[in-house]
CSV table of C-alpha atoms in Angstrom, one decimal:
chain,number,residue,atom,x,y,z
A,1,MET,CA,18.7,-19.3,6.2
A,2,LYS,CA,21.1,-16.6,5.1
A,3,ARG,CA,18.3,-14.3,4.3
A,4,ILE,CA,16.5,-14.8,7.6
A,5,SER,CA,19.6,-14.1,9.6
A,6,LEU,CA,20.4,-10.9,7.7
A,7,LYS,CA,16.8,-9.7,8.2
A,8,HIS,CA,17.3,-10.5,11.9
A,9,SER,CA,20.5,-8.5,12.0
A,10,VAL,CA,18.9,-5.6,10.2
A,11,LEU,CA,16.0,-5.5,12.6
A,12,GLN,CA,18.4,-5.9,15.6
A,13,GLY,CA,20.4,-2.9,14.4
A,14,ASN,CA,17.2,-0.9,13.9
A,15,GLN,CA,16.0,-1.8,17.4
A,16,LYS,CA,19.2,-0.4,18.9
A,17,ILE,CA,18.7,3.0,17.3
A,18,ALA,CA,15.0,2.9,18.0
A,19,GLU,CA,15.8,2.6,21.7
A,20,GLN,CA,18.1,5.6,21.5
A,21,ASN,CA,15.4,7.6,19.8
A,22,ARG,CA,13.0,6.5,22.5
A,23,GLN,CA,15.4,7.8,25.2
A,24,ILE,CA,15.6,11.1,23.5
A,25,PHE,CA,11.8,11.4,23.2
A,26,ASN,CA,11.5,10.5,26.9
A,27,HIS,CA,14.2,12.9,27.9
A,28,TYR,CA,12.4,15.8,26.2
A,29,SER,CA,8.9,14.5,27.2
A,30,ILE,CA,7.9,14.2,23.5
A,31,THR,CA,5.0,12.0,22.6
A,32,SER,CA,5.9,10.6,19.2
A,33,ILE,CA,3.4,8.9,16.9
A,34,ASN,CA,4.1,6.6,14.0
A,35,PHE,CA,1.2,6.9,11.5
A,36,MET,CA,0.9,4.0,9.1
A,37,SER,CA,-1.5,3.2,6.2
A,38,SER,CA,-1.8,2.2,2.5
A,39,PRO,CA,-1.0,5.0,0.0
A,40,GLY,CA,-3.9,7.4,-0.2
A,41,ALA,CA,-5.7,6.4,3.0
A,42,GLY,CA,-5.5,10.0,4.1
A,43,LYS,CA,-2.5,10.3,6.5
A,44,THR,CA,-1.5,13.8,5.3
A,45,THR,CA,-5.1,15.1,5.3
A,46,PHE,CA,-5.6,13.7,8.8
A,47,LEU,CA,-2.4,15.5,10.0
A,48,GLU,CA,-3.5,18.7,8.4
A,49,SER,CA,-6.9,18.5,10.2
A,50,LEU,CA,-5.1,17.6,13.4
A,51,LEU,CA,-2.7,20.6,13.2
A,52,LEU,CA,-5.6,22.9,12.6
A,53,ASN,CA,-7.4,21.4,15.6
A,54,MET,CA,-4.5,21.6,18.1
A,55,ASN,CA,-3.3,24.7,19.8
A,56,ALA,CA,0.3,25.8,19.8
A,57,PRO,CA,1.7,24.5,16.4
A,58,GLU,CA,5.1,25.5,17.6
A,59,LYS,CA,4.9,22.5,20.1
A,60,ILE,CA,4.4,20.0,17.2
A,61,GLY,CA,7.0,18.6,14.9
A,62,VAL,CA,6.2,16.5,11.9
A,63,ILE,CA,8.4,14.1,9.9
A,64,GLU,CA,7.1,13.2,6.4
A,65,GLY,CA,8.3,9.9,5.0
A,66,ASP,CA,7.9,9.5,1.2
A,67,ILE,CA,9.7,7.6,-1.6
A,68,ALA,CA,9.7,10.8,-3.7
A,69,THR,CA,8.6,14.5,-3.7
A,70,THR,CA,8.1,17.1,-1.0
A,71,LEU,CA,4.4,17.4,-1.7
A,72,ASP,CA,3.3,16.3,1.8
A,73,ALA,CA,5.9,18.4,3.7
A,74,GLU,CA,4.7,21.5,1.8
A,75,ARG,CA,1.1,20.8,2.8
A,76,ILE,CA,2.1,20.3,6.5
A,77,ALA,CA,4.3,23.4,6.5
A,78,ALA,CA,1.3,25.5,5.4
A,79,CYS,CA,-0.4,24.4,8.7
A,80,GLY,CA,2.3,26.1,10.7
A,81,ALA,CA,4.1,23.1,12.1
A,82,ARG,CA,7.8,22.5,11.9
A,83,VAL,CA,8.2,19.7,9.3
A,84,VAL,CA,11.1,17.7,7.9
A,85,GLN,CA,10.8,15.6,4.7
A,86,ILE,CA,12.6,12.3,4.5
A,87,ASN,CA,12.8,10.9,0.9
A,88,THR,CA,13.6,7.2,1.0
A,89,HIS,CA,14.4,7.0,-2.7
A,90,GLY,CA,12.7,3.7,-3.3
A,91,ALA,CA,12.8,2.3,0.2
A,92,CYS,CA,9.4,1.0,1.3
A,93,HIS,CA,9.4,2.2,4.9
A,94,LEU,CA,11.1,4.5,7.4
A,95,ASN,CA,13.6,3.1,9.8
A,96,ALA,CA,15.0,4.3,13.2
A,97,ASP,CA,18.2,5.6,11.7
A,98,MET,CA,16.4,7.9,9.2
A,99,ILE,CA,14.5,9.4,12.2
A,100,SER,CA,17.6,9.7,14.3
A,101,LYS,CA,19.4,11.6,11.5
A,102,VAL,CA,16.7,14.3,11.2
A,103,LEU,CA,16.0,15.0,14.9
A,104,HIS,CA,18.6,17.8,15.0
A,105,HIS,CA,16.3,19.8,12.6
A,106,PHE,CA,13.8,20.3,15.5
A,107,ASN,CA,14.1,22.3,18.7
A,108,LEU,CA,13.4,19.2,20.8
A,109,SER,CA,13.0,21.0,24.1
A,110,GLN,CA,10.1,23.0,22.6
A,111,LEU,CA,8.1,20.0,21.3
A,112,ASP,CA,5.2,18.2,23.0
A,113,TYR,CA,4.4,16.0,20.0
A,114,LEU,CA,6.3,14.5,17.0
A,115,PHE,CA,4.0,13.1,14.3
A,116,ILE,CA,5.8,10.7,12.0
A,117,GLU,CA,4.0,9.9,8.7
A,118,ASN,CA,5.5,6.7,7.4
A,119,VAL,CA,5.7,5.7,3.7
A,120,GLY,CA,2.3,4.6,2.4
A,121,ASN,CA,2.5,0.8,2.8
A,122,LEU,CA,0.4,-1.5,4.9
A,123,VAL,CA,3.1,-4.2,5.2
A,124,CYS,CA,6.8,-3.2,5.5
A,125,PRO,CA,6.8,-0.3,8.0
A,126,ILE,CA,5.3,-2.6,10.7
A,127,GLU,CA,8.6,-4.4,11.4
A,128,PHE,CA,10.6,-1.2,12.0
A,129,ASP,CA,10.3,0.3,15.4
A,130,LEU,CA,11.2,4.1,15.2
A,131,GLY,CA,11.3,4.6,18.9
A,132,GLU,CA,7.7,6.0,18.8
A,133,SER,CA,5.5,6.3,21.9
A,134,LEU,CA,2.3,5.2,20.0
A,135,ARG,CA,1.4,3.5,16.7
A,136,VAL,CA,-1.6,4.5,14.7
A,137,THR,CA,-3.0,2.7,11.6
A,138,ILE,CA,-5.3,4.6,9.3
A,139,LEU,CA,-7.7,2.6,7.1
A,140,SER,CA,-10.0,4.3,4.7
A,141,THR,CA,-13.5,3.1,4.1
A,142,THR,CA,-12.8,2.9,0.4
A,143,GLU,CA,-10.2,0.1,0.9
A,144,GLY,CA,-12.8,-2.4,2.2
A,145,THR,CA,-13.6,-4.2,5.3
A,146,ASP,CA,-11.5,-7.2,4.4
A,147,LYS,CA,-8.2,-5.3,4.7
A,148,VAL,CA,-8.1,-6.0,8.5
A,149,ALA,CA,-7.9,-9.8,8.0
A,150,LYS,CA,-5.7,-9.5,4.9
A,151,TYR,CA,-3.1,-7.2,6.5
A,152,PRO,CA,-3.4,-8.2,10.2
A,153,ALA,CA,0.0,-7.1,11.4
A,154,ALA,CA,-0.7,-3.4,11.0
A,155,PHE,CA,-3.8,-3.6,13.1
A,156,GLN,CA,-2.4,-6.0,15.7
A,157,CYS,CA,0.5,-3.6,16.5
A,158,SER,CA,-1.5,-0.4,16.8
A,159,ASP,CA,-2.6,1.6,19.8
A,160,ALA,CA,-5.3,3.3,17.8
A,161,ILE,CA,-7.0,2.6,14.5
A,162,ILE,CA,-8.5,5.4,12.6
A,163,LEU,CA,-11.3,4.7,10.0
A,164,ASN,CA,-11.0,7.6,7.6
A,165,LYS,CA,-13.2,8.8,4.7
A,166,MET,CA,-16.4,8.2,6.7
A,167,ASP,CA,-18.0,10.8,4.4
A,168,LEU,CA,-17.8,8.3,1.5
A,169,LEU,CA,-19.6,5.6,3.5
A,170,PRO,CA,-23.0,6.2,1.8
A,171,TYR,CA,-21.5,5.4,-1.6
A,172,LEU,CA,-19.7,2.2,-0.6
A,173,ASN,CA,-20.4,-1.4,0.2
A,174,PHE,CA,-18.5,-1.1,3.6
A,175,ASP,CA,-19.8,-3.2,6.5
A,176,LEU,CA,-19.1,-1.1,9.6
A,177,ASN,CA,-20.1,-3.9,12.0
A,178,HIS,CA,-17.8,-6.4,10.3
A,179,PHE,CA,-15.0,-3.9,10.5
A,180,TYR,CA,-15.4,-3.4,14.3
A,181,SER,CA,-15.7,-7.2,15.0
A,182,SER,CA,-12.7,-7.8,12.7
A,183,VAL,CA,-10.5,-5.3,14.5
A,184,LYS,CA,-11.6,-6.5,17.9
A,185,ASN,CA,-10.7,-10.0,16.8
A,186,PHE,CA,-7.1,-9.1,15.9
A,187,ASN,CA,-6.6,-6.4,18.5
A,188,PRO,CA,-9.1,-6.0,21.4
A,189,TYR,CA,-7.0,-3.3,23.0
A,190,ALA,CA,-6.9,-0.7,20.2
A,191,SER,CA,-9.1,2.4,20.4
A,192,ILE,CA,-11.1,2.9,17.2
A,193,PHE,CA,-12.0,6.3,15.8
A,194,GLU,CA,-14.4,7.2,12.9
A,195,VAL,CA,-13.0,10.2,11.1
A,196,SER,CA,-13.5,12.2,7.9
A,197,ALA,CA,-10.2,14.1,7.7
A,198,CYS,CA,-11.2,16.2,4.7
A,199,LYS,CA,-14.4,17.3,6.5
A,200,ARG,CA,-12.5,17.7,9.7
A,201,GLU,CA,-15.0,15.4,11.5
A,202,GLY,CA,-14.0,13.1,14.4
A,203,ILE,CA,-10.6,14.9,14.9
A,204,ALA,CA,-11.5,16.3,18.3
A,205,GLN,CA,-12.2,12.9,19.8
A,206,TRP,CA,-8.9,11.5,18.6
A,207,THR,CA,-7.0,14.6,19.8
A,208,LYS,CA,-8.6,14.0,23.3
A,209,TRP,CA,-7.4,10.4,23.2
A,210,LEU,CA,-3.9,11.5,22.3
A,211,GLN,CA,-3.8,14.1,25.1
A,212,THR,CA,-5.1,11.5,27.6
A,213,LYS,CA,-2.3,9.1,26.5
A,214,ARG,CA,0.3,11.8,26.9
A,215,ARG,CA,-1.0,12.6,30.4
A,216,GLU,CA,-1.0,8.9,31.4
A,217,LYS,CA,2.6,8.6,30.3
A,218,GLU,CA,3.6,11.8,32.2
A,219,GLN,CA,1.9,10.5,35.4
A,220,LYS,CA,3.7,7.1,35.0
A,221,ASP,CA,7.2,8.7,34.5
B,1,MET,CA,27.5,-2.4,0.9
B,2,LYS,CA,26.6,-5.9,2.2
B,3,ARG,CA,23.0,-5.1,2.1
B,4,ILE,CA,23.1,-3.8,-1.5
B,5,SER,CA,25.0,-6.8,-2.8
B,6,LEU,CA,22.5,-9.2,-1.1
B,7,LYS,CA,19.6,-7.3,-2.7
B,8,HIS,CA,21.4,-7.6,-6.0
B,9,SER,CA,21.9,-11.3,-5.5
B,10,VAL,CA,18.2,-11.8,-4.5
B,11,LEU,CA,17.0,-9.9,-7.6
B,12,GLN,CA,19.4,-11.8,-9.8
B,13,GLY,CA,18.2,-15.2,-8.5
B,14,ASN,CA,14.6,-14.0,-9.0
B,15,GLN,CA,15.4,-12.9,-12.6
B,16,LYS,CA,16.6,-16.4,-13.5
B,17,ILE,CA,13.4,-18.0,-12.3
B,18,ALA,CA,11.3,-15.3,-14.0
B,19,GLU,CA,13.0,-16.1,-17.3
B,20,GLN,CA,12.1,-19.8,-16.8
B,21,ASN,CA,8.5,-18.8,-16.1
B,22,ARG,CA,8.5,-16.6,-19.2
B,23,GLN,CA,9.7,-19.5,-21.4
B,24,ILE,CA,6.9,-21.7,-20.0
B,25,PHE,CA,4.3,-19.0,-20.8
B,26,ASN,CA,5.8,-18.6,-24.3
B,27,HIS,CA,5.8,-22.3,-24.9
B,28,TYR,CA,2.1,-22.6,-24.0
B,29,SER,CA,1.2,-19.2,-25.6
B,30,ILE,CA,-0.1,-17.9,-22.3
B,31,THR,CA,-0.5,-14.1,-21.9
B,32,SER,CA,0.3,-13.5,-18.3
B,33,ILE,CA,-0.5,-10.2,-16.5
B,34,ASN,CA,1.0,-9.0,-13.2
B,35,PHE,CA,-1.6,-6.7,-11.5
B,36,MET,CA,-0.2,-4.3,-8.9
B,37,SER,CA,-1.8,-1.7,-6.7
B,38,SER,CA,-2.2,-0.4,-3.1
B,39,PRO,CA,-4.4,-2.4,-0.8
B,40,GLY,CA,-8.0,-1.8,-1.6
B,41,ALA,CA,-7.5,-0.2,-5.1
B,42,GLY,CA,-9.9,-2.8,-6.5
B,43,LYS,CA,-7.7,-5.5,-8.1
B,44,THR,CA,-10.0,-8.4,-7.1
B,45,THR,CA,-13.2,-6.6,-8.1
B,46,PHE,CA,-11.6,-5.7,-11.4
B,47,LEU,CA,-10.7,-9.4,-12.0
B,48,GLU,CA,-14.2,-10.4,-11.1
B,49,SER,CA,-15.6,-8.0,-13.6
B,50,LEU,CA,-13.1,-9.1,-16.2
B,51,LEU,CA,-13.9,-12.8,-15.8
B,52,LEU,CA,-17.6,-12.0,-16.1
B,53,ASN,CA,-16.8,-10.0,-19.3
B,54,MET,CA,-14.6,-12.7,-21.0
B,55,ASN,CA,-15.8,-15.8,-22.7
B,56,ALA,CA,-14.4,-19.2,-21.9
B,57,PRO,CA,-13.4,-19.0,-18.2
B,58,GLU,CA,-11.7,-22.4,-18.6
B,59,LYS,CA,-9.0,-20.6,-20.7
B,60,ILE,CA,-8.2,-18.3,-17.8
B,61,GLY,CA,-6.1,-19.0,-14.8
B,62,VAL,CA,-5.7,-16.7,-11.8
B,63,ILE,CA,-3.0,-16.6,-9.1
B,64,GLU,CA,-4.0,-14.6,-6.0
B,65,GLY,CA,-1.2,-13.2,-3.9
B,66,ASP,CA,-2.0,-12.3,-0.3
B,67,ILE,CA,-0.2,-12.1,3.0
B,68,ALA,CA,-3.1,-13.9,4.7
B,69,THR,CA,-6.6,-15.4,4.1
B,70,THR,CA,-8.1,-17.1,1.0
B,71,LEU,CA,-10.8,-14.4,0.7
B,72,ASP,CA,-9.8,-13.3,-2.8
B,73,ALA,CA,-9.4,-16.8,-4.2
B,74,GLU,CA,-12.9,-17.6,-3.0
B,75,ARG,CA,-14.3,-14.6,-4.9
B,76,ILE,CA,-12.5,-15.5,-8.1
B,77,ALA,CA,-13.4,-19.2,-7.9
B,78,ALA,CA,-17.1,-18.1,-7.8
B,79,CYS,CA,-16.5,-16.5,-11.3
B,80,GLY,CA,-15.7,-19.9,-12.8
B,81,ALA,CA,-11.9,-19.5,-13.3
B,82,ARG,CA,-9.2,-21.8,-12.1
B,83,VAL,CA,-7.6,-20.0,-9.1
B,84,VAL,CA,-4.6,-20.7,-6.9
B,85,GLN,CA,-4.0,-18.7,-3.7
B,86,ILE,CA,-0.5,-17.9,-2.6
B,87,ASN,CA,-0.2,-16.8,1.0
B,88,THR,CA,3.1,-15.0,1.5
B,89,HIS,CA,2.8,-15.1,5.4
B,90,GLY,CA,4.2,-11.6,5.9
B,91,ALA,CA,6.2,-11.1,2.7
B,92,CYS,CA,5.3,-7.9,1.0
B,93,HIS,CA,5.3,-9.1,-2.7
B,94,LEU,CA,5.2,-12.1,-4.9
B,95,ASN,CA,8.4,-13.4,-6.5
B,96,ALA,CA,9.1,-15.6,-9.5
B,97,ASP,CA,9.8,-18.7,-7.4
B,98,MET,CA,6.3,-18.5,-5.8
B,99,ILE,CA,4.8,-18.4,-9.2
B,100,SER,CA,6.9,-21.2,-10.5
B,101,LYS,CA,5.9,-23.4,-7.6
B,102,VAL,CA,2.2,-23.2,-8.3
B,103,LEU,CA,2.1,-23.5,-12.1
B,104,HIS,CA,1.6,-27.3,-11.9
B,105,HIS,CA,-1.9,-26.6,-10.4
B,106,PHE,CA,-3.0,-25.3,-13.9
B,107,ASN,CA,-3.6,-27.2,-17.1
B,108,LEU,CA,-1.2,-24.9,-18.9
B,109,SER,CA,-2.0,-26.2,-22.4
B,110,GLN,CA,-5.6,-25.1,-21.9
B,111,LEU,CA,-4.8,-21.5,-20.8
B,112,ASP,CA,-4.9,-18.4,-22.9
B,113,TYR,CA,-4.5,-16.0,-20.0
B,114,LEU,CA,-2.9,-16.1,-16.5
B,115,PHE,CA,-3.9,-13.2,-14.3
B,116,ILE,CA,-1.6,-12.7,-11.3
B,117,GLU,CA,-2.9,-10.5,-8.5
B,118,ASN,CA,0.1,-9.3,-6.5
B,119,VAL,CA,0.1,-8.4,-2.8
B,120,GLY,CA,-1.5,-5.0,-2.2
B,121,ASN,CA,1.6,-2.8,-2.2
B,122,LEU,CA,2.6,0.1,-4.5
B,123,VAL,CA,6.3,-0.2,-3.7
B,124,CYS,CA,7.9,-3.7,-3.3
B,125,PRO,CA,6.3,-5.8,-6.0
B,126,ILE,CA,7.8,-3.6,-8.7
B,127,GLU,CA,11.3,-4.9,-8.4
B,128,PHE,CA,10.3,-8.6,-8.8
B,129,ASP,CA,9.8,-9.8,-12.4
B,130,LEU,CA,7.5,-12.8,-12.3
B,131,GLY,CA,8.0,-13.7,-15.9
B,132,GLU,CA,4.8,-11.9,-16.9
B,133,SER,CA,4.0,-10.7,-20.4
B,134,LEU,CA,2.4,-7.5,-19.2
B,135,ARG,CA,2.3,-5.3,-16.1
B,136,VAL,CA,-0.7,-3.4,-15.1
B,137,THR,CA,-1.0,-0.9,-12.2
B,138,ILE,CA,-4.4,0.0,-10.8
B,139,LEU,CA,-4.9,3.3,-9.1
B,140,SER,CA,-8.2,4.2,-7.5
B,141,THR,CA,-9.5,7.7,-7.6
B,142,THR,CA,-9.9,7.7,-3.8
B,143,GLU,CA,-6.1,7.5,-3.4
B,144,GLY,CA,-5.5,10.9,-5.0
B,145,THR,CA,-3.8,12.4,-8.0
B,146,ASP,CA,-0.5,12.8,-6.2
B,147,LYS,CA,0.2,9.1,-6.0
B,148,VAL,CA,1.7,9.0,-9.5
B,149,ALA,CA,4.5,11.4,-8.5
B,150,LYS,CA,4.9,9.9,-5.0
B,151,TYR,CA,5.1,6.2,-6.2
B,152,PRO,CA,6.6,6.7,-9.7
B,153,ALA,CA,8.2,3.3,-10.2
B,154,ALA,CA,4.8,1.4,-10.4
B,155,PHE,CA,3.6,3.8,-13.1
B,156,GLN,CA,6.9,3.8,-15.0
B,157,CYS,CA,7.1,0.0,-15.4
B,158,SER,CA,3.5,-0.6,-16.4
B,159,ASP,CA,2.1,-1.4,-19.9
B,160,ALA,CA,-1.3,-0.2,-18.8
B,161,ILE,CA,-2.7,1.9,-16.0
B,162,ILE,CA,-6.2,1.5,-14.8
B,163,LEU,CA,-7.9,4.3,-13.0
B,164,ASN,CA,-10.5,2.5,-10.9
B,165,LYS,CA,-13.5,3.8,-8.8
B,166,MET,CA,-14.5,6.3,-11.4
B,167,ASP,CA,-18.1,6.1,-9.9
B,168,LEU,CA,-16.8,7.9,-6.8
B,169,LEU,CA,-15.3,10.8,-8.8
B,170,PRO,CA,-18.2,13.2,-8.1
B,171,TYR,CA,-17.6,12.9,-4.4
B,172,LEU,CA,-13.8,13.5,-4.5
B,173,ASN,CA,-11.3,16.2,-5.1
B,174,PHE,CA,-9.5,14.3,-7.9
B,175,ASP,CA,-8.0,16.2,-10.8
B,176,LEU,CA,-8.4,14.0,-13.8
B,177,ASN,CA,-6.3,16.3,-16.1
B,178,HIS,CA,-3.5,16.4,-13.6
B,179,PHE,CA,-3.6,12.6,-13.4
B,180,TYR,CA,-3.3,12.2,-17.1
B,181,SER,CA,-0.4,14.7,-17.4
B,182,SER,CA,1.3,13.1,-14.5
B,183,VAL,CA,1.1,9.6,-15.9
B,184,LYS,CA,2.3,10.9,-19.4
B,185,ASN,CA,5.2,12.6,-17.7
B,186,PHE,CA,6.4,9.4,-16.0
B,187,ASN,CA,5.4,7.0,-18.7
B,188,PRO,CA,4.3,8.3,-22.1
B,189,TYR,CA,3.8,4.8,-23.5
B,190,ALA,CA,1.3,3.4,-21.0
B,191,SER,CA,-2.3,3.0,-22.1
B,192,ILE,CA,-4.7,4.5,-19.6
B,193,PHE,CA,-8.2,3.2,-18.9
B,194,GLU,CA,-11.0,4.7,-16.8
B,195,VAL,CA,-12.9,2.0,-15.0
B,196,SER,CA,-15.5,1.4,-12.4
B,197,ALA,CA,-14.9,-2.3,-11.5
B,198,CYS,CA,-17.9,-2.5,-9.1
B,199,LYS,CA,-20.2,-1.1,-11.8
B,200,ARG,CA,-18.5,-3.1,-14.5
B,201,GLU,CA,-17.9,0.0,-16.6
B,202,GLY,CA,-14.8,0.4,-18.8
B,203,ILE,CA,-14.0,-3.3,-18.7
B,204,ALA,CA,-14.8,-4.0,-22.3
B,205,GLN,CA,-12.3,-1.4,-23.5
B,206,TRP,CA,-9.6,-2.9,-21.4
B,207,THR,CA,-10.4,-6.5,-22.5
B,208,LYS,CA,-10.1,-5.3,-26.1
B,209,TRP,CA,-6.6,-3.8,-25.4
B,210,LEU,CA,-5.6,-7.1,-23.8
B,211,GLN,CA,-6.8,-9.1,-26.7
B,212,THR,CA,-4.9,-6.8,-29.1
B,213,LYS,CA,-1.7,-7.2,-27.1
B,214,ARG,CA,-2.1,-11.0,-27.2
B,215,ARG,CA,-2.6,-10.9,-31.0
B,216,GLU,CA,0.4,-8.6,-31.6
B,217,LYS,CA,2.5,-11.0,-29.6
B,218,GLU,CA,1.3,-14.1,-31.5
B,219,GLN,CA,2.0,-12.4,-34.8
B,220,LYS,CA,5.5,-11.4,-33.6
B,221,ASP,CA,6.4,-15.0,-32.5
């Protein structure tokens, strides 16, 4: 019981800061995206391709969440976007407070988009709202079709699901039809995109989706 | 401070039960192995290949740890080993108590080996001793060389590291030399094995290593 109530209190505290982050993002009309996946599913490579595909890198901020190293931030900085690395030093996910504490590193009034790359983990990040506008889960074909049913929460809470490493499909035993029906089963509302981040294929379609989502939000506000 | 002390207390409680599990394994001369990896690195496929490569499946027990589904347990049962599925219902790792509670499902006096497949997560399972004799981390080539430096704890605490999906190497930008030097940097004592679990390649060498470890332990006791 003690453990459950502490978890509840941690999540409640996180939610409060997440709402503050959300207000800041709304105030500056920033579309923020929380990218989640297993380690090695291709989040950073996807972001690299994305940055090279989008105009005006000065309007894009990136937060890199990693347990250790600044490897990912270095790769993103090379694409011309403003990037801040958060090292969690063992923690298995980002939380709203970590995001809140690095926002001053960005010129927020200049940003249209803030891409947040969470720690590689298909379980723990899901419970922690960062104040993001959209959640995106990346699954790579090499991980197998069964991962949707085995880690359902990540897929249930996502606005879009990106199936990455499509270039490796010919060498794998990956059932694309089963993947689609499985995702639809857990989350009929998520948009699904087939991508090969390293070959820069499928990026334009996703970018279009993102821009539409941003426009819809602006019209609503 | 409150959070840190609670974590300390949770880990202390876990350690106590882990030691009890270890005593049970020692009493019955069971070599138990805690397999850890990201989701989709190939733990279950490796275990399938392993079971098909080892004689006397009746001497092998398997515990499958998953957030949801019994998919993995069904695959393992088809290989002839006694298997118990633990569903963690959202929890991101196995703990010693979960193991302790399912041990009565096995005829322990009959077992030589107990393979424990942890939840797919390269972060959280590391802190939780299950009472195992050996720890093994599986990395797949598709996850990338940088994962050793980015998730160092898993590699530091392992007796053996299995590099799986070697069959996909020709299609990837994976630097094998960098992988070896990176592992040696974080853990000079770990044995490293190149494996293709789906092609059943490299399994015999690993099985030999396991049997040697078991013999060494028996001679020591």
